Amino acid sequence: MFRSISTTSFFAVAIMILAAVPLGAANDLANSRSNKDETSAAQNPFGPIKQINAGLLNVGYAEAGPANGTPVILLHGWPYDIYSFVDVVPILASTGYHVFVPYVRGYGSTRFLSDDTFRNGQPSAVAVDVINFMDALKIDKAILAGFDWGARSADIIAALWPARCKGLVSVSGYLIGSQASGKDPLPPAAEFQWWYQYYFAIDRGRDGYDKNRHDFDRLIWQLASPKWKFDSVTFDRSAAAFDNPDHVAIVIHNYRWRLGLAEGESKYDDLEKRLAQAPVIAVPSITLEGDANGAPHPDPSSYAKKFVGKYEHRMVTGGIGHNLPQEAPQAFAQAVMDVDRF
């Protein structure tokens, strides 16, 4: 049975309860919502990841900046993800660019629309994904900027679809190749750098990558960027993208295709024939290289003549490795802004 209480008594009790709560506890209660918001922002600085059907895929992507700004598409490689651009995006967005950062097939929240689609990692297919992504978002023309697989895709689009590319920023320069060129032996030191490609060529390598992809990819980060002192939080944030159910199949097919050990799809044959001719790139371009890149990469002098339009090469110093956008975000963002002014 409840006993009634007067208004005066109610306020007296309330005051007593509040007086009994330590000041620190009251502050904790008041700040709890703010702390949760800050934690959420730190874990996902891009905000909600968006999804869009594009070609064969439902693509996950981050978006930032004004809708009427010049479109910029930032493309990651292996074994990295959209967080390679976590500090590049706010720089570009704050200066008026409309920035898009898609997960490559086999990464993050990007998924194939059909279980029956061949899990193809050949470079032309990955580049066509970007064209389909642009079409889905009704982006007629964009500045394309990337590294590793992302630089290769950007190079391919700049060479084969120049009307879709306003400008190009490519880490490690001209990365267009073919199965024929991939069969040519390299000097021993260069072959040694590609050790993981040969590991992936055998079933043991595929199974090993599937079983140990977290530790394997962390090792690649360390070898490719030997002077970058990333922490576990930074790596784990990106490593979540490698849990994609198609990740291993895409990665293994990509590297086996390069060596001619796996077939591609016939619908890309015409594109591959054109790429095998090593087409020049005529769109405004800036190539970048880190002074401590531990991953296989060509010497800038070997590809300078492949860029026949307005072109500049920049060496980024300070112990910068393979993941240049994340290690030197200001230099990468500046290249995007500068190529826009070419």
Coordinates of C-alpha atoms in Angstrom, one line a residue:
M1 CA 0.0 0.0 0.0
F2 CA 1.4 3.4 -1.0
R3 CA 1.3 6.4 1.4
S4 CA 0.7 9.9 -0.1
I5 CA 3.4 12.5 0.3
S6 CA 3.0 16.2 0.4
T7 CA 4.7 18.5 -2.2
T8 CA 6.9 20.0 0.5
S9 CA 8.0 16.6 1.7
F10 CA 8.7 15.5 -1.9
F11 CA 11.1 18.4 -2.6
A12 CA 12.8 17.8 0.8
V13 CA 13.5 14.2 -0.1
A14 CA 14.8 15.2 -3.6
I15 CA 17.2 17.7 -2.1
M16 CA 18.5 15.1 0.3
I17 CA 19.1 12.6 -2.5
L18 CA 20.9 15.1 -4.6
A19 CA 23.0 16.2 -1.7
A20 CA 24.0 12.6 -1.2
V21 CA 25.3 12.2 -4.7
P22 CA 29.1 13.0 -4.9
L23 CA 29.9 15.9 -7.2
G24 CA 32.2 13.6 -9.4
A25 CA 29.4 11.1 -9.9
A26 CA 27.0 13.9 -10.9
N27 CA 29.5 15.1 -13.4
D28 CA 30.0 11.6 -14.8
L29 CA 26.2 11.3 -15.3
A30 CA 26.1 14.7 -17.0
N31 CA 29.0 13.8 -19.3
S32 CA 28.1 10.2 -20.1
R33 CA 26.2 11.1 -23.3
S34 CA 29.0 13.4 -24.5
N35 CA 31.6 10.7 -23.8
K36 CA 29.6 8.1 -25.8
D37 CA 29.3 10.5 -28.7
E38 CA 33.1 11.1 -28.6
T39 CA 33.9 7.4 -28.5
S40 CA 31.5 6.7 -31.4
A41 CA 33.2 9.5 -33.5
A42 CA 36.6 8.2 -32.7
Q43 CA 35.7 4.7 -33.8
N44 CA 33.9 5.8 -36.9
P45 CA 35.2 9.3 -37.9
F46 CA 33.6 9.0 -41.3
G47 CA 30.1 8.8 -39.8
P48 CA 27.6 6.2 -41.1
I49 CA 28.9 4.2 -44.1
K50 CA 26.5 4.4 -47.0
Q51 CA 25.6 1.6 -49.5
I52 CA 24.7 1.8 -53.2
N53 CA 24.1 -0.8 -55.9
A54 CA 26.7 -0.4 -58.6
G55 CA 27.2 -2.9 -61.3
L56 CA 27.9 -6.3 -59.7
L57 CA 28.2 -4.9 -56.2
N58 CA 26.5 -3.3 -53.4
V59 CA 29.3 -0.8 -52.5
G60 CA 30.0 0.5 -49.1
Y61 CA 31.4 4.0 -49.1
A62 CA 32.1 7.1 -47.0
E63 CA 31.1 10.5 -48.2
A64 CA 32.0 14.0 -47.1
G65 CA 32.0 17.6 -48.3
P66 CA 29.5 19.8 -50.1
A67 CA 27.2 18.2 -52.6
N68 CA 28.1 20.9 -55.2
G69 CA 31.9 20.4 -54.8
T70 CA 34.2 18.9 -57.3
P71 CA 34.0 15.1 -56.9
V72 CA 37.1 13.3 -55.6
I73 CA 37.2 9.5 -55.4
L74 CA 39.8 8.0 -53.1
L75 CA 40.8 4.4 -53.8
H76 CA 42.6 2.1 -51.3
G77 CA 44.7 -1.0 -51.9
W78 CA 45.7 -4.3 -50.3
P79 CA 45.8 -4.9 -47.4
Y80 CA 44.3 -1.5 -46.4
D81 CA 40.9 0.1 -46.4
I82 CA 39.0 3.4 -46.5
Y83 CA 40.7 4.5 -43.2
S84 CA 43.9 5.1 -45.2
F85 CA 42.2 8.3 -46.1
V86 CA 40.8 9.1 -42.6
D87 CA 42.9 12.3 -42.3
V88 CA 42.8 13.2 -46.0
V89 CA 39.0 13.4 -46.3
P90 CA 38.5 16.3 -43.8
I91 CA 41.2 18.3 -45.5
L92 CA 39.6 18.0 -48.8
A93 CA 36.0 18.3 -47.6
S94 CA 36.8 21.5 -45.7
T95 CA 38.2 23.1 -48.8
G96 CA 35.0 22.4 -50.8
Y97 CA 35.6 19.0 -52.4
H98 CA 32.8 16.4 -52.5
V99 CA 34.8 13.3 -51.4
F100 CA 33.8 9.6 -51.9
V101 CA 35.8 6.7 -50.4
P102 CA 34.5 3.3 -51.5
Y103 CA 35.5 -0.1 -50.2
V104 CA 37.0 -2.2 -53.0
R105 CA 35.3 -5.5 -53.8
G106 CA 36.2 -8.0 -51.1
Y107 CA 36.6 -5.3 -48.3
G108 CA 34.4 -3.9 -45.6
S109 CA 30.7 -3.7 -46.3
T110 CA 31.0 -4.1 -50.1
R111 CA 29.2 -7.2 -51.2
F112 CA 28.4 -9.0 -54.5
L113 CA 24.8 -8.8 -55.4
S114 CA 24.7 -12.4 -56.5
D115 CA 26.3 -15.5 -54.9
D116 CA 26.9 -16.8 -58.5
T117 CA 29.2 -14.0 -59.6
F118 CA 32.8 -15.1 -60.1
R119 CA 35.0 -13.6 -57.4
N120 CA 37.3 -11.9 -59.8
G121 CA 40.3 -9.8 -58.7
Q122 CA 41.8 -9.0 -62.1
P123 CA 42.8 -5.3 -62.3
S124 CA 40.4 -4.4 -65.2
A125 CA 37.4 -5.8 -63.2
V126 CA 38.3 -3.8 -60.1
A127 CA 38.7 -0.6 -62.3
V128 CA 35.3 -1.2 -63.9
D129 CA 33.8 -1.3 -60.4
V130 CA 34.9 2.4 -60.0
I131 CA 33.2 3.4 -63.3
N132 CA 30.0 1.6 -62.1
F133 CA 30.3 3.4 -58.8
M134 CA 30.5 6.7 -60.6
D135 CA 27.6 5.8 -62.8
A136 CA 25.4 4.8 -59.8
L137 CA 26.1 8.1 -58.1
K138 CA 25.7 10.1 -61.4
I139 CA 29.3 11.4 -61.2
D140 CA 30.3 12.3 -64.7
K141 CA 33.9 13.2 -64.0
A142 CA 36.0 13.1 -60.9
I143 CA 39.5 13.5 -59.6
L144 CA 40.8 10.0 -58.9
A145 CA 43.5 9.4 -56.3
G146 CA 44.8 6.2 -54.8
F147 CA 47.6 3.9 -53.8
D148 CA 48.5 0.3 -54.4
W149 CA 45.4 -1.4 -56.1
G150 CA 43.7 1.9 -55.9
A151 CA 46.5 3.7 -57.9
R152 CA 46.3 0.9 -60.5
S153 CA 42.5 1.4 -60.9
A154 CA 42.9 5.1 -61.1
D155 CA 45.7 4.7 -63.7
I156 CA 43.5 2.4 -65.8
I157 CA 40.5 4.8 -65.7
A158 CA 42.7 7.7 -66.6
A159 CA 44.2 5.8 -69.6
L160 CA 41.0 4.1 -70.9
W161 CA 38.3 6.5 -69.8
P162 CA 40.0 9.9 -69.7
A163 CA 36.7 11.7 -70.1
R164 CA 35.7 10.4 -66.6
C165 CA 39.0 11.6 -65.0
K166 CA 39.5 15.3 -64.2
G167 CA 42.8 14.7 -62.7
L168 CA 45.0 11.8 -61.3
V169 CA 47.0 11.3 -58.1
S170 CA 48.8 8.0 -58.2
V171 CA 51.2 6.7 -55.5
S172 CA 54.1 4.8 -57.1
G173 CA 53.2 6.2 -60.5
Y174 CA 52.2 4.1 -63.5
L175 CA 51.0 0.7 -62.4
I176 CA 49.3 -0.6 -65.5
G177 CA 50.5 -4.1 -66.3
S178 CA 49.4 -7.4 -68.0
Q179 CA 49.7 -11.1 -67.6
A180 CA 52.4 -11.2 -70.2
S181 CA 54.5 -8.6 -68.4
G182 CA 53.9 -10.4 -65.1
K183 CA 55.6 -13.5 -66.5
D184 CA 58.9 -11.8 -67.0
P185 CA 61.5 -12.7 -64.4
L186 CA 62.8 -9.9 -62.2
P187 CA 66.3 -9.5 -60.6
P188 CA 66.6 -11.6 -57.4
A189 CA 66.2 -8.6 -55.0
A190 CA 63.0 -7.6 -56.7
E191 CA 61.7 -11.1 -56.8
F192 CA 62.3 -11.4 -53.0
Q193 CA 60.1 -8.4 -52.4
W194 CA 57.2 -10.2 -54.1
W195 CA 57.5 -13.2 -51.7
Y196 CA 53.8 -13.1 -50.8
Q197 CA 52.7 -13.3 -54.4
Y198 CA 54.5 -16.7 -54.7
Y199 CA 53.0 -17.8 -51.4
F200 CA 49.6 -17.0 -52.7
A201 CA 50.3 -19.1 -55.8
I202 CA 49.9 -22.3 -53.8
D203 CA 47.0 -23.7 -51.9
R204 CA 49.0 -23.6 -48.7
G205 CA 49.3 -19.9 -49.2
R206 CA 45.7 -19.4 -49.7
D207 CA 44.8 -21.4 -46.7
G208 CA 47.4 -19.7 -44.6
Y209 CA 46.1 -16.3 -45.6
D210 CA 42.6 -17.3 -44.8
K211 CA 43.6 -18.6 -41.4
N212 CA 46.1 -15.9 -40.4
R213 CA 44.9 -12.8 -42.4
H214 CA 45.1 -10.5 -39.3
D215 CA 48.7 -11.3 -38.5
F216 CA 49.6 -11.6 -42.2
D217 CA 48.3 -8.2 -43.1
R218 CA 49.9 -6.6 -40.0
L219 CA 53.2 -8.0 -41.2
I220 CA 52.7 -6.5 -44.6
W221 CA 52.0 -3.1 -43.0
Q222 CA 55.2 -3.4 -41.1
L223 CA 57.3 -4.4 -44.1
A224 CA 55.7 -1.9 -46.5
S225 CA 56.1 1.0 -44.1
P226 CA 59.1 0.2 -41.9
K227 CA 59.3 3.6 -40.3
W228 CA 55.5 4.1 -39.6
K229 CA 54.8 3.5 -35.9
F230 CA 51.1 2.6 -36.2
D231 CA 49.4 1.3 -33.1
S232 CA 47.0 -1.7 -32.6
V233 CA 43.9 0.5 -32.6
T234 CA 44.8 2.0 -36.0
F235 CA 45.5 -1.4 -37.5
D236 CA 42.5 -3.2 -36.0
R237 CA 40.2 -0.5 -37.3
S238 CA 41.3 -1.3 -40.8
A239 CA 41.6 -5.1 -40.2
A240 CA 37.9 -5.3 -39.7
A241 CA 37.5 -4.7 -43.4
F242 CA 39.4 -8.0 -44.2
D243 CA 36.6 -10.0 -42.5
N244 CA 34.6 -9.6 -45.7
P245 CA 33.5 -13.1 -46.9
D246 CA 34.9 -12.5 -50.3
H247 CA 38.2 -11.0 -49.2
V248 CA 40.5 -14.0 -49.5
A249 CA 39.0 -15.1 -52.8
I250 CA 39.6 -11.7 -54.4
V251 CA 43.1 -11.2 -53.0
I252 CA 44.2 -14.7 -54.1
H253 CA 42.7 -14.4 -57.6
N254 CA 44.3 -11.0 -58.1
Y255 CA 47.8 -12.2 -57.4
R256 CA 47.4 -15.5 -59.2
W257 CA 46.0 -13.7 -62.3
R258 CA 49.0 -11.5 -62.4
L259 CA 51.3 -14.5 -62.8
G260 CA 49.0 -16.2 -65.3
L261 CA 48.0 -18.9 -62.9
A262 CA 44.3 -18.0 -62.9
E263 CA 42.0 -17.1 -65.7
G264 CA 40.0 -13.9 -65.8
E265 CA 36.6 -13.3 -67.4
S266 CA 36.3 -13.0 -71.2
K267 CA 34.1 -9.9 -70.9
Y268 CA 37.3 -8.0 -69.8
D269 CA 39.5 -9.4 -72.6
D270 CA 39.3 -6.3 -74.8
L271 CA 40.2 -4.1 -71.8
E272 CA 43.2 -6.3 -71.0
K273 CA 44.4 -6.2 -74.6
R274 CA 44.4 -2.4 -74.5
L275 CA 46.1 -2.4 -71.1
A276 CA 48.8 -4.8 -72.4
Q277 CA 49.8 -2.1 -74.8
A278 CA 50.8 0.1 -71.8
P279 CA 48.7 3.1 -72.9
V280 CA 49.8 6.6 -72.1
I281 CA 48.0 8.8 -69.6
A282 CA 47.1 12.3 -70.9
V283 CA 45.0 13.7 -68.0
P284 CA 46.6 16.1 -65.5
S285 CA 48.6 13.9 -63.2
I286 CA 50.7 14.0 -60.0
T287 CA 52.6 10.9 -59.0
L288 CA 53.9 10.4 -55.4
E289 CA 56.4 8.2 -53.7
G290 CA 57.4 7.8 -50.1
D291 CA 61.1 7.9 -49.2
A292 CA 60.7 4.8 -47.1
N293 CA 58.4 2.6 -49.2
G294 CA 59.2 -1.0 -48.4
A295 CA 56.8 -2.5 -50.9
P296 CA 57.7 -3.3 -54.5
H297 CA 57.5 -0.2 -56.6
P298 CA 59.0 1.1 -59.9
D299 CA 61.6 3.9 -60.1
P300 CA 59.9 7.2 -61.1
S301 CA 62.3 7.5 -64.0
S302 CA 60.9 4.3 -65.5
Y303 CA 57.4 5.7 -65.9
A304 CA 57.7 9.4 -66.4
K305 CA 57.2 9.2 -70.1
K306 CA 53.9 7.4 -69.7
F307 CA 52.3 10.7 -68.5
V308 CA 52.0 12.9 -71.6
G309 CA 49.8 15.6 -70.2
K310 CA 50.5 18.1 -67.4
Y311 CA 52.6 16.1 -65.0
E312 CA 54.6 16.3 -61.8
H313 CA 56.4 13.7 -59.6
R314 CA 56.8 14.4 -55.9
M315 CA 59.0 12.5 -53.4
V316 CA 57.5 12.7 -49.9
T317 CA 60.2 12.6 -47.3
G318 CA 60.2 11.9 -43.6
G319 CA 60.2 8.1 -43.5
I320 CA 57.0 7.8 -45.5
G321 CA 56.1 4.2 -46.5
H322 CA 53.7 2.5 -48.8
N323 CA 50.5 3.7 -47.1
L324 CA 51.2 7.3 -48.1
P325 CA 47.8 8.8 -47.6
Q326 CA 47.6 7.8 -44.0
E327 CA 51.3 8.4 -43.3
A328 CA 51.4 11.8 -45.0
P329 CA 47.8 13.0 -45.4
Q330 CA 48.6 16.6 -45.9
A331 CA 51.0 15.9 -48.8
F332 CA 48.4 13.6 -50.4
A333 CA 45.6 16.0 -50.0
Q334 CA 47.8 18.8 -51.4
A335 CA 48.5 16.8 -54.5
V336 CA 44.7 16.4 -55.1
M337 CA 44.2 20.1 -54.7
D338 CA 47.2 20.9 -56.9
V339 CA 46.3 18.6 -59.7
D340 CA 42.8 20.2 -59.8
R341 CA 44.6 23.5 -60.7
F342 CA 46.8 22.1 -63.4

